[in-house]
Amino acid sequence: MFRNNLLRALFLKLIALSSFYLLTGLNQSLIAGDLKIITFNEDITPELGIPVAYAPARKIVTPLYARGVVLISDERPVVLCAVDAIGIGNEGYDIWRTKLAEAAKTTADRVAVHSLHQHDAPRFDFATEKIMEQQGLGGKRYDNEYNRQCIQKVASAIKSKWDAPQTITHLGIGKAKVEKVASNRRLLGENGKVRLMRWSKSKSPEAIKAPEGTIDPFLRSLCFWNQDHPIAVLSYYATHPQSYYGQGDVNYEFTGMAREARNKALPGTLNVYFNGAAGNIAAGKYNNGSKKMRPILASRIESAMKKAFENQKVEEVTSADLNWKTELTALPVSTHLNPETLLAIVNDHKKNVRERSSAAFQLVWYRRASAGHQIPITCLHLKSAAILHLPGELFIEYQLQAQKLAPDKTVFMAAYGDYGPGYICTEIAYSQGGYESSPRASRVAPEVESVLMKVIEKLVTSTPQSHQSKP
């Protein structure tokens, strides 16, 4: 019947696609070659009294959101989600990805969830909260019921839009320099050691006068178009987003303000922001912690978002241009973590809540990592874009190296995936001192750099294979 092998191959592919659509329930108007998108944007603002980072929520300054996109192609769907939260770690990270995968009819390894690391936003870690509940300290640093409600709201939003995806016809890639926001937090002395930490806010003349140091000054944007309509804009920039914080005044900070301003400037277009490798990056050179600086910093980010959108290069895109790559990676555990010592702190009623909660969090990470738990490090290839998804509070050097490894691509990076590892420094940083590489902050060993750099190189440099439909 099929004398022409090409026709036969096409027929088999159509059969496979039909099976895929029947199993997933996807609208069969999607034909081979189509690229579709679902956008979602859910309010996850906590009620007053719910713990947010360092204090119970006492005031709602702005709402908080979990938003993102589902990309639907001949492969299984891909979910990219950004959450207004200080961190999503360990079991919390697993459950977010599992539930969103179920909603998007895909697998958890094809779901990227990232917190934006605002310091007046919630924490997600179900296992750590279970330990705290056993100590009679439930609800002090986490709220598992609220956390579950957030995840369910986002999953339900994806399900509700499943039958009405929009078509992506074009992809736009933009880039713009952000002026006077980011600066490196670690100022080194002549001996190569950290002599001064430049935090998110600073009034130190020396810290303000010092150069910006090693940063990535550029904001990069990815825009999905349906003909002449921009459906969604994903922006990526690396900095701690804090201007002032810590009293329980819930807000999405200056990066969130910039994001929302762009939503107003582009009606009908969803703007999503991802924080890059900002572990050693903050606004300390330009932020004195005064209330007036928050909108000023926001306007600088917004200006770069606008410029990146206006100067984007737009080209046609199809399903064949999408390729998702995953490397399951076990990160080396720091030798300073001692499970017996951590458990003793958890059980010590003389310790304060913060100390016991921190010990519980480190204990959960230690147990998972020591048991060989692997974190999915992923990369979405789409035309000339490569979007990396990494865990922890990653140093900016990882982002800069990723860009050097693939000079023919625009490399985007979202960090703050699984928050369990804490700060992920470069190898040399562990000998330089400073907060980020201290036992309090980092739960991985110095050899983490060689592990991650190999994975990053593999993900961004290997040529994506022509993908197959997945029934």
Short mmCIF file of C-alpha atoms in Angstrom, two decimals:
data_model
loop_
_atom_site.label_atom_id
_atom_site.label_comp_id
_atom_site.label_asym_id
_atom_site.label_seq_id
_atom_site.Cartn_x
_atom_site.Cartn_y
_atom_site.Cartn_z
CA MET A 1 0.00 0.00 0.00
CA PHE A 2 2.78 2.37 0.89
CA ARG A 3 5.31 2.23 -1.92
CA ASN A 4 6.73 5.56 -0.97
CA ASN A 5 8.69 5.30 2.29
CA LEU A 6 8.25 9.00 2.95
CA LEU A 7 4.48 8.72 2.83
CA ARG A 8 4.63 5.70 5.09
CA ALA A 9 6.74 7.59 7.66
CA LEU A 10 4.30 10.50 7.55
CA PHE A 11 1.37 8.16 8.07
CA LEU A 12 3.01 6.53 11.11
CA LYS A 13 3.81 9.93 12.59
CA LEU A 14 0.19 11.03 12.22
CA ILE A 15 -0.96 7.82 13.93
CA ALA A 16 1.44 8.51 16.82
CA LEU A 17 0.24 12.10 17.12
CA SER A 18 -3.39 11.00 17.12
CA SER A 19 -2.65 8.60 19.97
CA PHE A 20 -0.91 11.39 21.86
CA TYR A 21 -3.87 13.74 21.53
CA LEU A 22 -6.36 11.04 22.52
CA LEU A 23 -4.37 10.16 25.64
CA THR A 24 -3.77 13.76 26.70
CA GLY A 25 -7.20 15.11 25.79
CA LEU A 26 -5.56 17.90 23.81
CA ASN A 27 -7.68 19.68 21.22
CA GLN A 28 -6.94 17.86 17.96
CA SER A 29 -6.88 21.12 16.03
CA LEU A 30 -3.17 21.02 16.88
CA ILE A 31 -1.55 19.44 13.84
CA ALA A 32 2.02 18.32 13.32
CA GLY A 33 4.32 21.34 13.25
CA ASP A 34 2.08 23.56 15.39
CA LEU A 35 3.46 25.16 18.53
CA LYS A 36 0.83 26.14 21.10
CA ILE A 37 0.88 27.93 24.43
CA ILE A 38 -1.22 28.15 27.58
CA THR A 39 -0.59 31.06 29.95
CA PHE A 40 -1.51 31.06 33.63
CA ASN A 41 -1.37 33.68 36.37
CA GLU A 42 -2.68 32.83 39.84
CA ASP A 43 -2.89 35.02 42.93
CA ILE A 44 -1.17 33.18 45.81
CA THR A 45 -1.18 36.02 48.34
CA PRO A 46 -1.11 34.59 51.87
CA GLU A 47 -3.56 35.60 54.56
CA LEU A 48 -2.33 37.73 57.44
CA GLY A 49 -0.47 35.64 59.98
CA ILE A 50 0.91 33.16 57.45
CA PRO A 51 4.74 33.03 57.78
CA VAL A 52 6.61 34.84 55.01
CA ALA A 53 10.39 34.49 55.11
CA TYR A 54 11.36 36.15 58.40
CA ALA A 55 8.07 37.15 60.02
CA PRO A 56 4.33 36.44 59.96
CA ALA A 57 2.47 38.41 57.29
CA ARG A 58 1.30 41.62 58.97
CA LYS A 59 0.34 43.65 55.89
CA ILE A 60 -0.36 42.98 52.20
CA VAL A 61 1.50 45.65 50.25
CA THR A 62 1.08 43.90 46.89
CA PRO A 63 -0.40 40.53 45.92
CA LEU A 64 1.88 37.61 45.12
CA TYR A 65 1.61 35.49 41.98
CA ALA A 66 2.59 32.18 40.45
CA ARG A 67 2.60 32.55 36.71
CA GLY A 68 4.04 31.01 33.62
CA VAL A 69 3.44 29.15 30.40
CA VAL A 70 2.81 25.66 29.08
CA LEU A 71 4.37 24.98 25.68
CA ILE A 72 2.63 22.30 23.63
CA SER A 73 4.41 20.72 20.68
CA ASP A 74 4.96 17.31 19.10
CA GLU A 75 6.88 16.45 22.28
CA ARG A 76 5.29 16.21 25.69
CA PRO A 77 4.29 19.64 27.05
CA VAL A 78 6.81 21.85 28.86
CA VAL A 79 5.90 24.01 31.88
CA LEU A 80 7.83 27.14 32.88
CA CYS A 81 6.63 28.61 36.19
CA ALA A 82 7.88 31.57 38.26
CA VAL A 83 6.64 31.95 41.85
CA ASP A 84 6.71 34.95 44.17
CA ALA A 85 8.37 33.06 47.02
CA ILE A 86 11.67 33.23 48.90
CA GLY A 87 12.33 29.57 48.13
CA ILE A 88 10.80 26.25 47.07
CA GLY A 89 12.92 23.43 48.43
CA ASN A 90 13.26 19.70 48.73
CA GLU A 91 9.85 17.98 48.86
CA GLY A 92 8.16 21.30 48.14
CA TYR A 93 10.02 21.50 44.85
CA ASP A 94 9.08 17.90 44.01
CA ILE A 95 5.38 18.42 44.71
CA TRP A 96 5.15 21.66 42.72
CA ARG A 97 6.59 19.92 39.67
CA THR A 98 4.58 16.73 40.09
CA LYS A 99 1.22 18.50 40.44
CA LEU A 100 1.86 20.90 37.56
CA ALA A 101 3.00 17.97 35.40
CA GLU A 102 -0.27 16.15 36.10
CA ALA A 103 -2.24 19.27 35.16
CA ALA A 104 -0.27 19.78 31.95
CA LYS A 105 -0.36 16.09 31.00
CA THR A 106 3.40 15.79 30.99
CA THR A 107 6.19 14.43 33.20
CA ALA A 108 7.79 16.18 36.18
CA ASP A 109 11.20 16.35 34.48
CA ARG A 110 9.62 18.68 31.89
CA VAL A 111 8.45 21.17 34.50
CA ALA A 112 10.69 24.06 35.60
CA VAL A 113 9.56 25.85 38.77
CA HIS A 114 11.54 28.79 40.16
CA SER A 115 11.10 31.14 43.08
CA LEU A 116 11.95 34.81 42.61
CA HIS A 117 13.48 35.05 46.10
CA GLN A 118 11.61 38.04 47.48
CA HIS A 119 12.25 38.28 51.24
CA ASP A 120 8.67 39.11 52.21
CA ALA A 121 7.21 36.04 50.49
CA PRO A 122 6.52 32.45 51.62
CA ARG A 123 8.68 29.33 51.87
CA PHE A 124 7.68 25.94 50.48
CA ASP A 125 9.16 22.79 52.02
CA PHE A 126 6.70 20.15 53.20
CA ALA A 127 9.28 17.81 54.76
CA THR A 128 10.88 20.53 56.87
CA GLU A 129 7.49 21.72 58.10
CA LYS A 130 6.58 18.14 59.08
CA ILE A 131 9.64 18.06 61.33
CA MET A 132 8.67 21.42 62.82
CA GLU A 133 5.13 20.21 63.44
CA GLN A 134 6.50 17.23 65.33
CA GLN A 135 8.36 19.70 67.55
CA GLY A 136 5.19 21.68 68.22
CA LEU A 137 6.46 24.51 66.00
CA GLY A 138 4.13 24.09 63.04
CA GLY A 139 3.21 27.28 61.21
CA LYS A 140 6.17 29.25 62.52
CA ARG A 141 8.22 29.26 59.30
CA TYR A 142 6.06 27.32 56.85
CA ASP A 143 2.36 26.65 56.36
CA ASN A 144 1.77 23.37 54.55
CA GLU A 145 -1.97 23.89 54.12
CA TYR A 146 -1.43 27.28 52.47
CA ASN A 147 1.38 25.78 50.37
CA ARG A 148 -0.90 23.00 49.08
CA GLN A 149 -3.62 25.50 48.24
CA CYS A 150 -1.15 27.54 46.16
CA ILE A 151 -0.05 24.53 44.16
CA GLN A 152 -3.62 23.38 43.61
CA LYS A 153 -4.68 26.82 42.37
CA VAL A 154 -1.95 26.83 39.75
CA ALA A 155 -2.66 23.24 38.67
CA SER A 156 -6.37 24.04 38.36
CA ALA A 157 -5.61 27.11 36.28
CA ILE A 158 -3.61 25.03 33.81
CA LYS A 159 -6.37 22.43 33.59
CA SER A 160 -9.04 25.09 33.01
CA LYS A 161 -7.22 26.41 29.93
CA TRP A 162 -6.22 23.09 28.48
CA ASP A 163 -8.84 23.05 25.72
CA ALA A 164 -8.08 26.57 24.47
CA PRO A 165 -4.35 26.96 23.78
CA GLN A 166 -3.12 29.82 21.63
CA THR A 167 -0.95 29.33 18.55
CA ILE A 168 2.64 30.53 18.55
CA THR A 169 3.73 31.68 15.10
CA HIS A 170 6.83 33.71 15.97
CA LEU A 171 9.51 33.96 18.65
CA GLY A 172 11.20 37.19 19.66
CA ILE A 173 14.53 37.44 21.48
CA GLY A 174 15.53 40.74 23.09
CA LYS A 175 18.33 42.10 25.24
CA ALA A 176 18.96 45.36 27.10
CA LYS A 177 21.41 46.64 29.68
CA VAL A 178 20.08 47.35 33.16
CA GLU A 179 21.55 50.54 34.53
CA LYS A 180 22.48 50.95 38.21
CA VAL A 181 20.89 47.93 39.84
CA ALA A 182 23.19 44.91 40.14
CA SER A 183 26.50 44.80 41.99
CA ASN A 184 28.63 41.94 43.28
CA ARG A 185 28.19 41.32 47.00
CA ARG A 186 31.71 40.01 47.66
CA LEU A 187 34.49 42.61 47.78
CA LEU A 188 37.91 40.96 47.92
CA GLY A 189 41.06 42.24 49.56
CA GLU A 190 44.62 42.04 48.28
CA ASN A 191 44.98 38.63 49.92
CA GLY A 192 42.13 37.25 47.82
CA LYS A 193 39.79 36.95 50.79
CA VAL A 194 36.42 38.65 51.25
CA ARG A 195 37.11 41.92 53.05
CA LEU A 196 33.62 43.39 52.84
CA MET A 197 30.13 42.07 52.13
CA ARG A 198 27.97 44.45 50.10
CA TRP A 199 24.42 43.36 50.92
CA SER A 200 21.10 44.19 49.26
CA LYS A 201 21.20 47.59 50.92
CA SER A 202 24.25 49.54 51.97
CA LYS A 203 25.15 52.87 53.53
CA SER A 204 28.86 52.10 53.66
CA PRO A 205 30.79 54.71 51.62
CA GLU A 206 33.38 52.07 50.76
CA ALA A 207 30.75 49.60 49.52
CA ILE A 208 29.01 52.30 47.48
CA LYS A 209 32.23 53.62 45.97
CA ALA A 210 33.60 50.19 45.00
CA PRO A 211 33.06 49.04 41.39
CA GLU A 212 30.06 46.90 40.48
CA GLY A 213 32.34 43.88 40.22
CA THR A 214 31.48 40.72 38.31
CA ILE A 215 27.81 40.86 37.23
CA ASP A 216 25.70 40.16 34.17
CA PRO A 217 24.38 43.65 33.33
CA PHE A 218 21.91 42.45 30.70
CA LEU A 219 18.24 41.56 30.91
CA ARG A 220 17.16 39.09 28.25
CA SER A 221 13.62 38.54 27.04
CA LEU A 222 11.80 35.80 25.17
CA CYS A 223 8.50 36.76 23.53
CA PHE A 224 5.90 34.36 22.11
CA TRP A 225 3.81 35.85 19.29
CA ASN A 226 0.63 34.87 17.52
CA GLN A 227 1.13 36.82 14.30
CA ASP A 228 1.24 40.46 15.48
CA HIS A 229 0.00 39.78 19.05
CA PRO A 230 2.54 39.21 21.82
CA ILE A 231 1.08 36.41 23.98
CA ALA A 232 3.72 36.24 26.70
CA VAL A 233 7.08 37.84 27.50
CA LEU A 234 9.57 35.99 29.69
CA SER A 235 12.28 38.23 31.19
CA TYR A 236 15.51 37.01 32.80
CA TYR A 237 17.88 39.09 34.95
CA ALA A 238 20.21 38.26 37.82
CA THR A 239 19.99 40.11 41.12
CA HIS A 240 18.71 39.64 44.64
CA PRO A 241 15.40 41.53 44.40
CA GLN A 242 15.36 43.11 47.87
CA SER A 243 15.20 46.83 48.56
CA TYR A 244 14.03 46.60 52.21
CA TYR A 245 12.35 43.67 53.92
CA GLY A 246 11.88 41.40 56.90
CA GLN A 247 8.88 42.79 58.81
CA GLY A 248 6.15 40.72 57.19
CA ASP A 249 4.98 43.37 54.72
CA VAL A 250 4.08 41.04 51.85
CA ASN A 251 5.15 42.33 48.43
CA TYR A 252 6.72 41.26 45.15
CA GLU A 253 9.60 43.78 45.42
CA PHE A 254 11.11 45.96 42.72
CA THR A 255 11.45 43.21 40.12
CA GLY A 256 7.76 42.42 40.60
CA MET A 257 6.87 46.09 40.26
CA ALA A 258 8.70 46.22 36.93
CA ARG A 259 6.94 43.07 35.78
CA GLU A 260 3.49 44.46 36.65
CA ALA A 261 4.27 47.77 34.95
CA ARG A 262 4.97 45.88 31.74
CA ASN A 263 1.68 44.02 32.11
CA LYS A 264 -0.08 47.38 32.11
CA ALA A 265 1.96 48.60 29.16
CA LEU A 266 1.08 45.49 27.13
CA PRO A 267 -2.61 44.72 27.72
CA GLY A 268 -3.46 41.11 26.98
CA THR A 269 0.17 40.02 27.26
CA LEU A 270 1.43 38.03 30.25
CA ASN A 271 4.79 39.20 31.58
CA VAL A 272 6.76 36.60 33.52
CA TYR A 273 10.03 37.33 35.33
CA PHE A 274 12.73 34.79 36.24
CA ASN A 275 15.66 35.49 38.54
CA GLY A 276 19.03 34.38 37.21
CA ALA A 277 22.23 33.31 38.95
CA ALA A 278 22.01 35.97 41.64
CA GLY A 279 23.64 34.22 44.61
CA ASN A 280 26.43 36.79 44.82
CA ILE A 281 24.56 39.68 43.19
CA ALA A 282 22.43 42.39 44.85
CA ALA A 283 21.58 46.09 44.54
CA GLY A 284 23.84 47.14 47.44
CA LYS A 285 25.91 49.64 45.48
CA TYR A 286 22.80 51.55 44.42
CA ASN A 287 20.31 50.86 47.23
CA ASN A 288 20.49 52.48 50.67
CA GLY A 289 17.40 50.69 51.95
CA SER A 290 15.15 53.75 51.94
CA LYS A 291 11.54 53.37 50.81
CA LYS A 292 12.03 55.77 47.92
CA MET A 293 14.58 53.43 46.31
CA ARG A 294 12.17 50.58 45.64
CA PRO A 295 10.26 52.34 42.83
CA ILE A 296 13.51 53.78 41.47
CA LEU A 297 15.07 50.34 41.17
CA ALA A 298 11.81 49.07 39.67
CA SER A 299 11.85 51.79 37.00
CA ARG A 300 15.39 50.81 35.98
CA ILE A 301 14.36 47.18 35.53
CA GLU A 302 11.18 48.23 33.71
CA SER A 303 13.17 50.42 31.34
CA ALA A 304 15.37 47.47 30.37
CA MET A 305 12.30 45.24 29.90
CA LYS A 306 10.82 47.84 27.58
CA LYS A 307 14.03 48.22 25.56
CA ALA A 308 14.47 44.46 25.28
CA PHE A 309 10.92 44.16 23.97
CA GLU A 310 11.36 46.99 21.49
CA ASN A 311 14.66 45.72 20.06
CA GLN A 312 13.76 42.04 19.90
CA LYS A 313 14.53 40.04 16.79
CA VAL A 314 11.42 38.15 15.68
CA GLU A 315 11.39 35.01 13.57
CA GLU A 316 8.96 32.27 12.67
CA VAL A 317 8.90 29.24 14.95
CA THR A 318 7.31 25.78 14.78
CA SER A 319 7.10 22.70 16.91
CA ALA A 320 10.23 21.33 15.23
CA ASP A 321 12.27 24.17 16.79
CA LEU A 322 11.55 23.04 20.36
CA ASN A 323 13.79 20.58 22.17
CA TRP A 324 13.92 19.87 25.91
CA LYS A 325 17.00 18.37 27.51
CA THR A 326 17.35 16.97 31.02
CA GLU A 327 20.36 15.90 33.07
CA LEU A 328 19.53 14.31 36.43
CA THR A 329 22.33 15.51 38.71
CA ALA A 330 23.44 14.58 42.22
CA LEU A 331 25.13 17.51 43.93
CA PRO A 332 28.02 16.81 46.34
CA VAL A 333 27.04 17.21 50.00
CA SER A 334 29.02 19.61 52.17
CA THR A 335 31.21 17.89 54.74
CA HIS A 336 30.13 20.31 57.48
CA LEU A 337 26.64 18.76 57.61
CA ASN A 338 26.39 16.33 60.50
CA PRO A 339 22.98 14.65 60.87
CA GLU A 340 23.42 13.93 64.59
CA THR A 341 24.35 17.54 65.32
CA LEU A 342 21.48 18.87 63.22
CA LEU A 343 18.95 16.57 64.90
CA ALA A 344 20.21 17.66 68.32
CA ILE A 345 19.57 21.30 67.39
CA VAL A 346 16.08 20.44 66.13
CA ASN A 347 15.32 18.78 69.49
CA ASP A 348 16.92 21.51 71.63
CA HIS A 349 14.12 23.57 73.20
CA LYS A 350 16.65 26.17 74.31
CA LYS A 351 17.32 27.08 70.69
CA ASN A 352 15.08 29.65 69.00
CA VAL A 353 12.64 28.79 66.22
CA ARG A 354 14.87 30.10 63.46
CA GLU A 355 17.83 27.97 64.58
CA ARG A 356 15.74 24.82 64.88
CA SER A 357 14.00 25.41 61.56
CA SER A 358 17.32 26.00 59.81
CA ALA A 359 18.69 22.77 61.27
CA ALA A 360 15.58 20.88 60.13
CA PHE A 361 15.94 22.30 56.62
CA GLN A 362 19.60 21.29 56.45
CA LEU A 363 18.76 17.83 57.81
CA VAL A 364 16.13 17.26 55.12
CA TRP A 365 18.60 18.27 52.41
CA TYR A 366 21.36 16.11 53.90
CA ARG A 367 19.16 13.03 53.99
CA ARG A 368 17.94 13.50 50.41
CA ALA A 369 21.35 14.27 48.94
CA SER A 370 23.16 11.54 50.89
CA ALA A 371 20.62 9.02 49.62
CA GLY A 372 21.62 9.92 46.07
CA HIS A 373 18.73 12.23 45.22
CA GLN A 374 19.18 13.77 41.77
CA ILE A 375 17.96 17.22 40.79
CA PRO A 376 16.82 17.69 37.18
CA ILE A 377 18.99 20.30 35.47
CA THR A 378 17.17 21.21 32.26
CA CYS A 379 17.49 23.28 29.12
CA LEU A 380 14.84 24.38 26.65
CA HIS A 381 16.22 24.89 23.15
CA LEU A 382 13.99 27.05 20.98
CA LYS A 383 15.47 28.37 17.72
CA SER A 384 18.60 30.29 18.80
CA ALA A 385 17.55 30.45 22.46
CA ALA A 386 18.80 28.11 25.18
CA ILE A 387 17.01 28.48 28.52
CA LEU A 388 18.77 26.80 31.45
CA HIS A 389 17.02 25.89 34.70
CA LEU A 390 19.27 25.51 37.75
CA PRO A 391 18.80 24.93 41.51
CA GLY A 392 19.84 26.99 44.51
CA GLU A 393 21.32 30.43 44.93
CA LEU A 394 23.75 30.09 42.08
CA PHE A 395 26.78 32.36 41.63
CA ILE A 396 26.79 34.63 38.57
CA GLU A 397 29.92 32.92 37.23
CA TYR A 398 27.80 29.94 36.17
CA GLN A 399 25.58 32.16 34.06
CA LEU A 400 28.48 33.97 32.43
CA GLN A 401 30.27 30.70 31.65
CA ALA A 402 27.12 29.22 30.11
CA GLN A 403 26.97 32.18 27.73
CA LYS A 404 30.62 31.69 26.75
CA LEU A 405 30.03 28.01 26.07
CA ALA A 406 27.35 28.75 23.47
CA PRO A 407 28.31 32.05 21.78
CA ASP A 408 26.04 31.31 18.82
CA LYS A 409 22.97 31.22 21.08
CA THR A 410 21.19 33.59 23.42
CA VAL A 411 21.57 31.81 26.74
CA PHE A 412 18.95 32.52 29.39
CA MET A 413 19.28 31.25 32.93
CA ALA A 414 16.70 30.79 35.68
CA ALA A 415 18.15 29.84 39.06
CA TYR A 416 16.37 29.36 42.41
CA GLY A 417 14.85 26.05 41.35
CA ASP A 418 15.25 23.49 44.15
CA TYR A 419 16.18 25.71 47.11
CA GLY A 420 17.53 22.75 49.11
CA PRO A 421 21.24 23.14 48.26
CA GLY A 422 21.30 26.75 49.44
CA TYR A 423 24.10 28.87 47.98
CA ILE A 424 26.00 27.21 45.14
CA CYS A 425 29.34 28.99 44.97
CA THR A 426 32.36 28.60 42.72
CA GLU A 427 35.08 26.32 44.03
CA ILE A 428 37.46 29.16 44.86
CA ALA A 429 34.76 31.03 46.80
CA TYR A 430 34.79 28.33 49.48
CA SER A 431 38.35 29.38 50.37
CA GLN A 432 37.69 33.12 50.21
CA GLY A 433 35.36 33.48 53.17
CA GLY A 434 32.19 35.55 53.11
CA TYR A 435 28.61 34.65 53.93
CA GLU A 436 27.60 32.67 50.84
CA SER A 437 30.23 29.95 51.26
CA SER A 438 29.78 29.65 55.02
CA PRO A 439 28.30 26.51 56.66
CA ARG A 440 25.20 28.54 57.46
CA ALA A 441 24.50 29.32 53.82
CA SER A 442 25.83 26.56 51.55
CA ARG A 443 25.00 22.87 51.79
CA VAL A 444 27.12 21.64 48.90
CA ALA A 445 30.85 20.90 48.65
CA PRO A 446 33.38 22.96 46.61
CA GLU A 447 33.50 20.33 43.86
CA VAL A 448 29.95 21.35 42.96
CA GLU A 449 31.45 23.73 40.40
CA SER A 450 33.05 20.97 38.33
CA VAL A 451 29.86 18.90 38.53
CA LEU A 452 27.54 21.69 37.41
CA MET A 453 29.83 23.17 34.77
CA LYS A 454 30.03 19.82 32.99
CA VAL A 455 26.24 19.51 33.04
CA ILE A 456 25.74 23.07 31.80
CA GLU A 457 28.19 22.54 28.95
CA LYS A 458 26.45 19.34 27.93
CA LEU A 459 23.04 20.99 27.95
CA VAL A 460 23.85 24.18 26.04
CA THR A 461 26.42 22.93 23.51
CA SER A 462 25.09 19.60 22.29
CA THR A 463 23.09 19.88 19.09
CA PRO A 464 19.41 19.15 19.78
CA GLN A 465 18.24 16.02 18.02
CA SER A 466 15.19 16.02 15.77
CA HIS A 467 12.51 15.12 18.28
CA GLN A 468 9.87 12.50 18.09
CA SER A 469 6.25 12.71 19.21
CA LYS A 470 5.64 11.00 22.53
CA PRO A 471 2.39 9.04 22.76
#
